[in-house]
Amino acid sequence: MTSQVSSPAEQADGTVVGEQRTAAGTKDVRRLDRVIIRFAGDSGDGMQLTGDRFTSETASFGNDLSTLPNFPAEIRAPAGTLPGVSSFQLHFADHDILTPGDAPNVLVAMNPAALKANIGDLPRGAEIIVNTDEFTKRAMQKVGYDASPLEDGSLDGYHLHPVPLTTLTVEALKEFDLTRKEAERSKNMFALGLLSWMYHRPTEGTEKFLRSKFAKKPDIAAANIAAYRAGWNFGETTEDFAVSYEVAPAATAFPPGVYRNISGNLALSYGLVAASRQADLPLFLGSYPITPASDILHELSRHKNFGVRTFQAEDEIAGIGAALGAAFGGSLAVTTTSGPGVALKSETIGLAVSLELPLLIVDIQRGGPSTGLPTKTEQADLLQAMYGRNGEAPVPVVAPKTPADCFDAAVEAARIALAYRTPVFLLSDGYLANGSEPWRIPELEELPDLKVQFAQGPNHTTSDGAEVFWPFKRDPHTLARPWAVPGTPGLEHRIGGIEKQDGTGNISYDPANHDFMVRTRQAKVDGIAVPDLQVDDPDGDARLLVLGWGSTYGPITAAVRRIRKEGGRVAQAHLRHLNPFPHNLGEVLRGYDKVVIPEMNLGQLATLVRAKYLVDARSYNQVNGMPFKAEQLATALKEAIDD
């Protein structure tokens, strides 16, 4: 299965760069600078596993990459139906990329539903690999095909590769003691092997993964490996695939370091563990499972060796209640959820504001309202994070911009919570949570020191000379109150949701004291030290500023690059801190004639910006459960420039 490639081509544009010697003769090898592949099939066809394995091998090969898993909300959606289609899109390149790509160059369709659900996204000339065994009359009628699209000419504008994947897989596994149904389940590995041959992906990692995954079922492991190899060999020997493709490693895209492929939820989990170690505090997660946040609970439960304790509560309210109790007890406390869970947690978040204890509320946003679109992405919880509590209850808000950035955002959220004794919102979303990209593993010395000093004794002297402990006597710089661990002798104090007297913490109904405490809690959040907003404006004379937050970073940056490549001038800035805003944000906004804010909501950041800074920020919005496409944004920004 080895190949011999001749000297590289002058351009990475798909030109022939070499020859591959195979058992069937000589095949061309073409070099590409980037490829977008989408695997699609029933939710039980293993498309997420197939995409994940192709991604892992691509990462180990050294390409830059970005992924977009897309799957139904149902645990097992109806087979062969459009709502039941699961897909995984991977964009990989020999250079720096930012998005999973607008349109696939290659579609692997495991059945008629997968073809019909995805054909509209393909550009003319794209390659389509279909499993012809599934194109039965009944299966086609189920999704509205009156005639076979493989034969009626409707796919003439594409490069169609009809492959009987199921039949070939069953034939390859006939020596194994498997039923036909069991053998058919390996067809995704046959498809993975074929695509691995087409794009010169390494194979050792996948074979090692299969041996490990099915370690207790060695016959199943051997069968999957055999199907994987059969797919590779099919690519080598069939005449239908006369060309394979080479996408060189992205050698210049990454700073030196050790890299791994990582998803947003995994990076966020590692960030929480790193923050707890840097703070020298145990990490406690109180959580209730909810899509798309559950992966964090699953991952953190594996790290008891780092002092992590996870508690799967009976509901959302119990999860955050336990976390707040852990914060009172001296832990770095976290609760994870999505939009509906935030609504349920709101009263306890308000209690955390009143108690002034460090607590991380991780919201992996999804489509709403109510149950909404559990497996689709959205950015519509910003105003809920800002204001979704009774009374004046300000909470800092931090948002990562890429899957790998979820690590740094988690560390930053922990820094704010610990230094200022406040709950902090960390707003990720389904696109970041499930997407993946290369991540440079940081060196230990690059991580901030988050250690905190617990209260050890009296901190106030009364008028009669007595030394006492005041639980709400504040640090003059941060306005943070002391963190007194229960059981420390002499530091007994009252906690609760009723308003407290400044300093002493005693219950107080005094109007002037309440006014003072409300303003002090707001001043504490307003005074949080956050970096100034950085603006990317190469020529310094752009009239349009594109302002984003969260996962819109990739599509916005890709769109800006396209405009600049065509000679257009546009500036870009991206917010990590949404409460408080960077201190220079107003100055930045007033430096441009036009401001456009793309969001996957109906204009929530734009509402905040317009209200606070009185600038005519324009919204560009999308709430279809999918991330923006770069070309779509580029078109909108060009119109704004020309307006």
CSV table of N, CA and C in Angstrom, one decimal, residues 10 142 149:
chain,number,residue,atom,x,y,z
A,10,GLU,N,4.5,22.9,-9.5
A,10,GLU,CA,4.8,24.3,-9.2
A,10,GLU,C,3.7,25.0,-8.4
A,142,LYS,N,-38.8,6.7,0.0
A,142,LYS,CA,-38.9,7.2,1.3
A,142,LYS,C,-38.5,8.7,1.4
A,149,PRO,N,-31.5,8.8,-8.8
A,149,PRO,CA,-30.6,9.9,-9.1
A,149,PRO,C,-29.3,9.5,-9.7
